[in-house]
PDB file of C-alpha atoms in Angstrom:
ATOM      1  CA  UNK A   1      78.713 108.127 102.866  1.00 46.00           C
ATOM      2  CA  UNK A   2      80.523 107.911 106.054  1.00 57.00           C
ATOM      3  CA  UNK A   3      78.192 108.015 108.903  1.00 63.00           C
ATOM      4  CA  UNK A   4      80.711 107.936 111.402  1.00 65.00           C
ATOM      5  CA  UNK A   5      81.857 111.382 110.866  1.00 64.00           C
ATOM      6  CA  UNK A   6      78.347 112.553 111.546  1.00 67.00           C
ATOM      7  CA  UNK A   7      77.444 111.036 114.834  1.00 72.00           C
ATOM      8  CA  UNK A   8      73.898 111.784 115.994  1.00 74.00           C
ATOM      9  CA  UNK A   9      72.705 113.186 112.532  1.00 70.00           C
ATOM     10  CA  UNK A  10      69.593 111.417 111.424  1.00 70.00           C
ATOM     11  CA  UNK A  11      69.768 110.022 107.674  1.00 65.00           C
ATOM     12  CA  UNK A  12      66.419 111.868 107.176  1.00 68.00           C
ATOM     13  CA  UNK A  13      67.845 115.497 108.508  1.00 66.00           C
ATOM     14  CA  UNK A  14      67.055 118.226 105.842  1.00 64.00           C
ATOM     15  CA  UNK A  15      69.684 121.013 104.718  1.00 59.00           C
ATOM     16  CA  UNK A  16      69.311 122.967 107.748  1.00 64.00           C
ATOM     17  CA  UNK A  17      69.886 120.355 109.810  1.00 70.00           C
ATOM     18  CA  UNK A  18      72.991 119.317 108.328  1.00 69.00           C
ATOM     19  CA  UNK A  19      74.089 122.715 108.171  1.00 66.00           C
ATOM     20  CA  UNK A  20      73.668 123.220 111.858  1.00 71.00           C
ATOM     21  CA  UNK A  21      75.216 120.151 112.681  1.00 71.00           C
ATOM     22  CA  UNK A  22      78.163 121.251 110.513  1.00 68.00           C
ATOM     23  CA  UNK A  23      78.236 124.885 112.232  1.00 67.00           C
ATOM     24  CA  UNK A  24      78.062 123.083 115.996  1.00 72.00           C
ATOM     25  CA  UNK A  25      80.702 120.557 115.193  1.00 64.00           C
ATOM     26  CA  UNK A  26      82.993 123.459 113.829  1.00 60.00           C
ATOM     27  CA  UNK A  27      83.789 122.274 110.633  1.00 51.00           C
ATOM     28  CA  UNK A  28      84.529 124.337 107.845  1.00 50.00           C
ATOM     29  CA  UNK A  29      83.804 127.523 109.212  1.00 51.00           C
ATOM     30  CA  UNK A  30      79.933 126.768 107.932  1.00 56.00           C
ATOM     31  CA  UNK A  31      77.490 129.501 109.716  1.00 57.00           C
ATOM     32  CA  UNK A  32      74.400 128.332 111.196  1.00 60.00           C
ATOM     33  CA  UNK A  33      71.440 128.040 108.906  1.00 54.00           C
ATOM     34  CA  UNK A  34      68.573 130.341 108.974  1.00 53.00           C
ATOM     35  CA  UNK A  35      66.026 127.742 109.533  1.00 48.00           C
ATOM     36  CA  UNK A  36      63.901 125.440 107.257  1.00 46.00           C
ATOM     37  CA  UNK A  37      62.561 128.267 105.221  1.00 41.00           C
ATOM     38  CA  UNK A  38      65.495 130.031 104.277  1.00 37.00           C
ATOM     39  CA  UNK A  39      65.685 128.431 100.577  1.00 36.00           C
ATOM     40  CA  UNK A  40      62.655 130.454 100.084  1.00 35.00           C
ATOM     41  CA  UNK A  41      63.475 132.566  96.599  1.00 36.00           C
ATOM     42  CA  UNK A  42      61.943 135.339  94.634  1.00 33.00           C
ATOM     43  CA  UNK A  43      59.357 133.433  93.167  1.00 35.00           C
ATOM     44  CA  UNK A  44      57.328 132.849  96.392  1.00 41.00           C
ATOM     45  CA  UNK A  45      57.602 136.622  97.043  1.00 43.00           C
ATOM     46  CA  UNK A  46      56.713 137.777  93.445  1.00 45.00           C
ATOM     47  CA  UNK A  47      55.009 134.960  91.303  1.00 44.00           C
ATOM     48  CA  UNK A  48      53.660 137.075  89.128  1.00 48.00           C
ATOM     49  CA  UNK A  49      57.151 138.386  87.715  1.00 45.00           C
ATOM     50  CA  UNK A  50      57.888 135.246  86.557  1.00 39.00           C
ATOM     51  CA  UNK A  51      54.698 134.253  84.703  1.00 43.00           C
ATOM     52  CA  UNK A  52      55.751 136.581  82.205  1.00 39.00           C
ATOM     53  CA  UNK A  53      58.886 135.031  81.627  1.00 46.00           C
ATOM     54  CA  UNK A  54      57.569 131.625  80.719  1.00 49.00           C
ATOM     55  CA  UNK A  55      58.298 130.002  84.199  1.00 49.00           C
ATOM     56  CA  UNK A  56      56.719 126.854  85.515  1.00 59.00           C
ATOM     57  CA  UNK A  57      55.428 128.221  88.825  1.00 54.00           C
ATOM     58  CA  UNK A  58      54.574 125.293  90.379  1.00 62.00           C
ATOM     59  CA  UNK A  59      58.044 124.069  89.729  1.00 61.00           C
ATOM     60  CA  UNK A  60      59.655 127.256  90.856  1.00 59.00           C
ATOM     61  CA  UNK A  61      57.374 126.929  94.413  1.00 61.00           C
ATOM     62  CA  UNK A  62      58.458 123.350  94.964  1.00 66.00           C
ATOM     63  CA  UNK A  63      62.471 124.269  94.633  1.00 66.00           C
ATOM     64  CA  UNK A  64      61.841 127.388  96.926  1.00 63.00           C
ATOM     65  CA  UNK A  65      60.748 124.769  99.301  1.00 71.00           C
ATOM     66  CA  UNK A  66      63.420 122.611  99.235  1.00 71.00           C
ATOM     67  CA  UNK A  67      65.453 122.427 102.644  1.00 73.00           C
ATOM     68  CA  UNK A  68      68.402 119.765 101.789  1.00 80.00           C
ATOM     69  CA  UNK A  69      71.077 119.779  99.049  1.00 82.00           C
ATOM     70  CA  UNK A  70      72.281 116.458  97.441  1.00 87.00           C
ATOM     71  CA  UNK A  71      75.912 116.863  95.931  1.00 87.00           C
ATOM     72  CA  UNK A  72      77.146 114.349  93.225  1.00 90.00           C
ATOM     73  CA  UNK A  73      80.762 113.392  91.592  1.00 89.00           C
ATOM     74  CA  UNK A  74      80.461 112.809  87.890  1.00 92.00           C
ATOM     75  CA  UNK A  75      82.561 110.332  86.883  1.00 90.00           C
ATOM     76  CA  UNK A  76      80.442 106.690  87.544  1.00 87.00           C
ATOM     77  CA  UNK A  77      77.885 108.351  89.807  1.00 90.00           C
ATOM     78  CA  UNK A  78      75.961 110.452  87.296  1.00 94.00           C
ATOM     79  CA  UNK A  79      77.635 108.914  84.421  1.00 92.00           C
ATOM     80  CA  UNK A  80      78.351 105.226  83.613  1.00 89.00           C
ATOM     81  CA  UNK A  81      81.033 103.719  81.676  1.00 88.00           C
ATOM     82  CA  UNK A  82      81.361 104.488  78.182  1.00 90.00           C
ATOM     83  CA  UNK A  83      80.041 101.804  75.820  1.00 87.00           C
ATOM     84  CA  UNK A  84      78.098 100.106  78.823  1.00 81.00           C
ATOM     85  CA  UNK A  85      74.344 101.478  78.293  1.00 84.00           C
ATOM     86  CA  UNK A  86      73.199  98.181  76.571  1.00 84.00           C
ATOM     87  CA  UNK A  87      74.312  96.326  79.739  1.00 85.00           C
ATOM     88  CA  UNK A  88      73.264  98.823  83.011  1.00 84.00           C
ATOM     89  CA  UNK A  89      69.362  98.872  82.629  1.00 86.00           C
ATOM     90  CA  UNK A  90      68.122 102.508  83.191  1.00 89.00           C
ATOM     91  CA  UNK A  91      70.820 104.435  81.566  1.00 91.00           C
ATOM     92  CA  UNK A  92      70.805 106.252  78.405  1.00 93.00           C
ATOM     93  CA  UNK A  93      73.771 106.883  76.084  1.00 93.00           C
ATOM     94  CA  UNK A  94      73.961 110.296  74.106  1.00 93.00           C
ATOM     95  CA  UNK A  95      76.332 109.250  70.983  1.00 94.00           C
ATOM     96  CA  UNK A  96      76.752 113.205  70.504  1.00 95.00           C
ATOM     97  CA  UNK A  97      78.100 114.295  73.701  1.00 95.00           C
ATOM     98  CA  UNK A  98      81.741 113.313  74.298  1.00 93.00           C
ATOM     99  CA  UNK A  99      83.089 112.466  78.118  1.00 93.00           C
ATOM    100  CA  UNK A 100      86.621 112.259  78.058  1.00 89.00           C
ATOM    101  CA  UNK A 101      86.723 110.140  81.463  1.00 88.00           C
ATOM    102  CA  UNK A 102      88.596 107.273  81.636  1.00 85.00           C
ATOM    103  CA  UNK A 103      89.904 107.008  77.766  1.00 86.00           C
ATOM    104  CA  UNK A 104      86.516 108.761  76.562  1.00 91.00           C
ATOM    105  CA  UNK A 105      83.606 108.058  74.257  1.00 92.00           C
ATOM    106  CA  UNK A 106      80.067 108.684  74.125  1.00 93.00           C
ATOM    107  CA  UNK A 107      78.681 110.127  77.402  1.00 94.00           C
ATOM    108  CA  UNK A 108      76.287 107.525  79.750  1.00 94.00           C
ATOM    109  CA  UNK A 109      74.107 109.208  82.015  1.00 94.00           C
ATOM    110  CA  UNK A 110      73.963 106.440  84.953  1.00 92.00           C
ATOM    111  CA  UNK A 111      70.412 105.209  86.263  1.00 91.00           C
ATOM    112  CA  UNK A 112      70.610 107.556  89.037  1.00 92.00           C
ATOM    113  CA  UNK A 113      71.223 110.715  86.673  1.00 93.00           C
ATOM    114  CA  UNK A 114      68.036 109.401  84.374  1.00 93.00           C
ATOM    115  CA  UNK A 115      66.019 108.836  87.429  1.00 92.00           C
ATOM    116  CA  UNK A 116      67.005 111.621  89.601  1.00 91.00           C
ATOM    117  CA  UNK A 117      63.797 113.130  90.458  1.00 88.00           C
ATOM    118  CA  UNK A 118      62.559 109.804  91.443  1.00 89.00           C
ATOM    119  CA  UNK A 119      64.875 109.730  94.387  1.00 89.00           C
ATOM    120  CA  UNK A 120      65.419 111.446  97.563  1.00 85.00           C
ATOM    121  CA  UNK A 121      67.216 113.994  96.186  1.00 88.00           C
ATOM    122  CA  UNK A 122      64.316 114.877  93.665  1.00 87.00           C
ATOM    123  CA  UNK A 123      63.002 117.110  96.150  1.00 85.00           C
ATOM    124  CA  UNK A 124      66.552 118.946  97.542  1.00 85.00           C
ATOM    125  CA  UNK A 125      68.955 121.268  95.733  1.00 85.00           C
ATOM    126  CA  UNK A 126      71.547 119.621  93.747  1.00 89.00           C
ATOM    127  CA  UNK A 127      75.262 120.225  92.879  1.00 90.00           C
ATOM    128  CA  UNK A 128      78.479 118.729  91.478  1.00 90.00           C
ATOM    129  CA  UNK A 129      81.935 118.314  93.234  1.00 88.00           C
ATOM    130  CA  UNK A 130      83.658 116.566  89.979  1.00 89.00           C
ATOM    131  CA  UNK A 131      87.419 115.276  90.424  1.00 87.00           C
ATOM    132  CA  UNK A 132      87.667 116.062  86.781  1.00 88.00           C
ATOM    133  CA  UNK A 133      86.916 118.864  84.264  1.00 90.00           C
ATOM    134  CA  UNK A 134      83.418 117.757  83.033  1.00 93.00           C
ATOM    135  CA  UNK A 135      84.489 118.101  79.662  1.00 93.00           C
ATOM    136  CA  UNK A 136      85.548 121.835  80.110  1.00 92.00           C
ATOM    137  CA  UNK A 137      84.071 125.054  79.913  1.00 93.00           C
ATOM    138  CA  UNK A 138      80.889 125.252  77.344  1.00 93.00           C
ATOM    139  CA  UNK A 139      80.925 121.413  76.503  1.00 95.00           C
ATOM    140  CA  UNK A 140      77.955 119.530  75.468  1.00 96.00           C
ATOM    141  CA  UNK A 141      78.215 117.144  78.810  1.00 95.00           C
ATOM    142  CA  UNK A 142      78.224 120.007  81.430  1.00 95.00           C
ATOM    143  CA  UNK A 143      75.012 121.357  79.777  1.00 95.00           C
ATOM    144  CA  UNK A 144      73.636 117.787  79.645  1.00 96.00           C
ATOM    145  CA  UNK A 145      74.203 117.433  83.410  1.00 96.00           C
ATOM    146  CA  UNK A 146      73.132 120.581  84.296  1.00 95.00           C
ATOM    147  CA  UNK A 147      69.818 119.922  82.621  1.00 94.00           C
ATOM    148  CA  UNK A 148      69.832 116.386  84.517  1.00 95.00           C
ATOM    149  CA  UNK A 149      69.968 117.956  87.784  1.00 94.00           C
ATOM    150  CA  UNK A 150      66.912 119.981  86.930  1.00 92.00           C
ATOM    151  CA  UNK A 151      68.745 123.263  85.710  1.00 92.00           C
ATOM    152  CA  UNK A 152      69.579 126.424  87.398  1.00 89.00           C
ATOM    153  CA  UNK A 153      66.150 126.110  89.422  1.00 86.00           C
ATOM    154  CA  UNK A 154      67.612 123.280  91.356  1.00 88.00           C
ATOM    155  CA  UNK A 155      71.443 124.120  91.043  1.00 87.00           C
ATOM    156  CA  UNK A 156      70.670 127.540  91.970  1.00 85.00           C
ATOM    157  CA  UNK A 157      73.342 128.342  89.214  1.00 86.00           C
ATOM    158  CA  UNK A 158      74.144 127.751  85.517  1.00 89.00           C
ATOM    159  CA  UNK A 159      77.916 128.874  85.853  1.00 91.00           C
ATOM    160  CA  UNK A 160      80.823 126.334  86.821  1.00 92.00           C
ATOM    161  CA  UNK A 161      83.291 127.045  89.255  1.00 88.00           C
ATOM    162  CA  UNK A 162      86.927 125.587  89.301  1.00 86.00           C
ATOM    163  CA  UNK A 163      87.789 124.264  92.838  1.00 79.00           C
ATOM    164  CA  UNK A 164      91.384 126.204  92.830  1.00 77.00           C
ATOM    165  CA  UNK A 165      89.850 129.614  92.063  1.00 80.00           C
ATOM    166  CA  UNK A 166      86.852 129.403  94.989  1.00 76.00           C
ATOM    167  CA  UNK A 167      83.554 127.795  94.962  1.00 77.00           C
ATOM    168  CA  UNK A 168      80.927 130.456  93.783  1.00 82.00           C
ATOM    169  CA  UNK A 169      78.528 128.076  92.166  1.00 86.00           C
ATOM    170  CA  UNK A 170      77.077 124.589  93.328  1.00 87.00           C
ATOM    171  CA  UNK A 171      78.928 123.086  90.093  1.00 91.00           C
ATOM    172  CA  UNK A 172      82.480 122.604  90.864  1.00 89.00           C
ATOM    173  CA  UNK A 173      85.091 121.183  88.703  1.00 90.00           C
ATOM    174  CA  UNK A 174      88.569 119.924  89.106  1.00 87.00           C
ATOM    175  CA  UNK A 175      87.894 119.302  92.958  1.00 84.00           C
ATOM    176  CA  UNK A 176      90.504 116.586  92.830  1.00 78.00           C
ATOM    177  CA  UNK A 177      90.859 113.732  95.549  1.00 68.00           C
ATOM    178  CA  UNK A 178      91.352 115.636  98.977  1.00 70.00           C
ATOM    179  CA  UNK A 179      89.562 118.472  97.598  1.00 69.00           C
ATOM    180  CA  UNK A 180      85.984 117.229  97.883  1.00 65.00           C
ATOM    181  CA  UNK A 181      85.481 117.576 101.511  1.00 66.00           C
ATOM    182  CA  UNK A 182      86.349 121.339 101.803  1.00 67.00           C
ATOM    183  CA  UNK A 183      84.633 121.853  98.338  1.00 70.00           C
ATOM    184  CA  UNK A 184      81.242 120.319 100.104  1.00 66.00           C
ATOM    185  CA  UNK A 185      82.020 122.711 102.809  1.00 65.00           C
ATOM    186  CA  UNK A 186      81.903 125.571 100.866  1.00 71.00           C
ATOM    187  CA  UNK A 187      78.925 124.533  99.265  1.00 64.00           C
ATOM    188  CA  UNK A 188      77.176 125.183 102.745  1.00 66.00           C
ATOM    189  CA  UNK A 189      78.563 128.239 103.137  1.00 69.00           C
ATOM    190  CA  UNK A 190      77.448 129.201  99.593  1.00 69.00           C
ATOM    191  CA  UNK A 191      73.926 128.057 100.114  1.00 63.00           C
ATOM    192  CA  UNK A 192      74.166 130.098 103.473  1.00 59.00           C
ATOM    193  CA  UNK A 193      75.025 133.467 102.098  1.00 63.00           C
ATOM    194  CA  UNK A 194      72.113 132.740  98.978  1.00 58.00           C
ATOM    195  CA  UNK A 195      69.577 132.117 101.677  1.00 53.00           C
ATOM    196  CA  UNK A 196      70.423 135.497 103.478  1.00 54.00           C
ATOM    197  CA  UNK A 197      69.930 137.353 100.354  1.00 53.00           C
ATOM    198  CA  UNK A 198      66.718 135.997 100.081  1.00 47.00           C
ATOM    199  CA  UNK A 199      65.430 136.734 103.300  1.00 44.00           C
TER     200      UNK A 199
END
């Protein structure tokens, strides 16, 4: 959202190109990428192991080829103001899921969250950097948002990190203003470490 921070980086850049740009520019100590195929995962190597577990091999292989990462905030990005589902086309209210942000109420998924698969990010790995606590550990809100992002297949994690204790997941909470940029850089470092383990 701040193109002036990324001169000469194309809007269509894939994850490896973004990581290489950040590495070259010296931001956040991000390592050089392993190239566009670095996101390859276990399923590409041994798909027969996943058949027994009931995995959708085609979906796993699609995720394995992802070479970009989309990171979202939650409040007013993946969610919409409570009570506004009827006046916001494409949103979805979940009356049994509590959203404590901005006074609280039933969680309303934004049109972005509902239609994420149909956006550019539908072919990218996905993560969250939230200012708030996203309902707290074990909450329905966290489960719903993880599901909307495509589950651990697309986030490469089902656990949530707290920004103050270090980023060990692509799902990060309590990254208050001023911490989000550093947290996104840590996402990049995490992706690099995980891609090195799969190669």
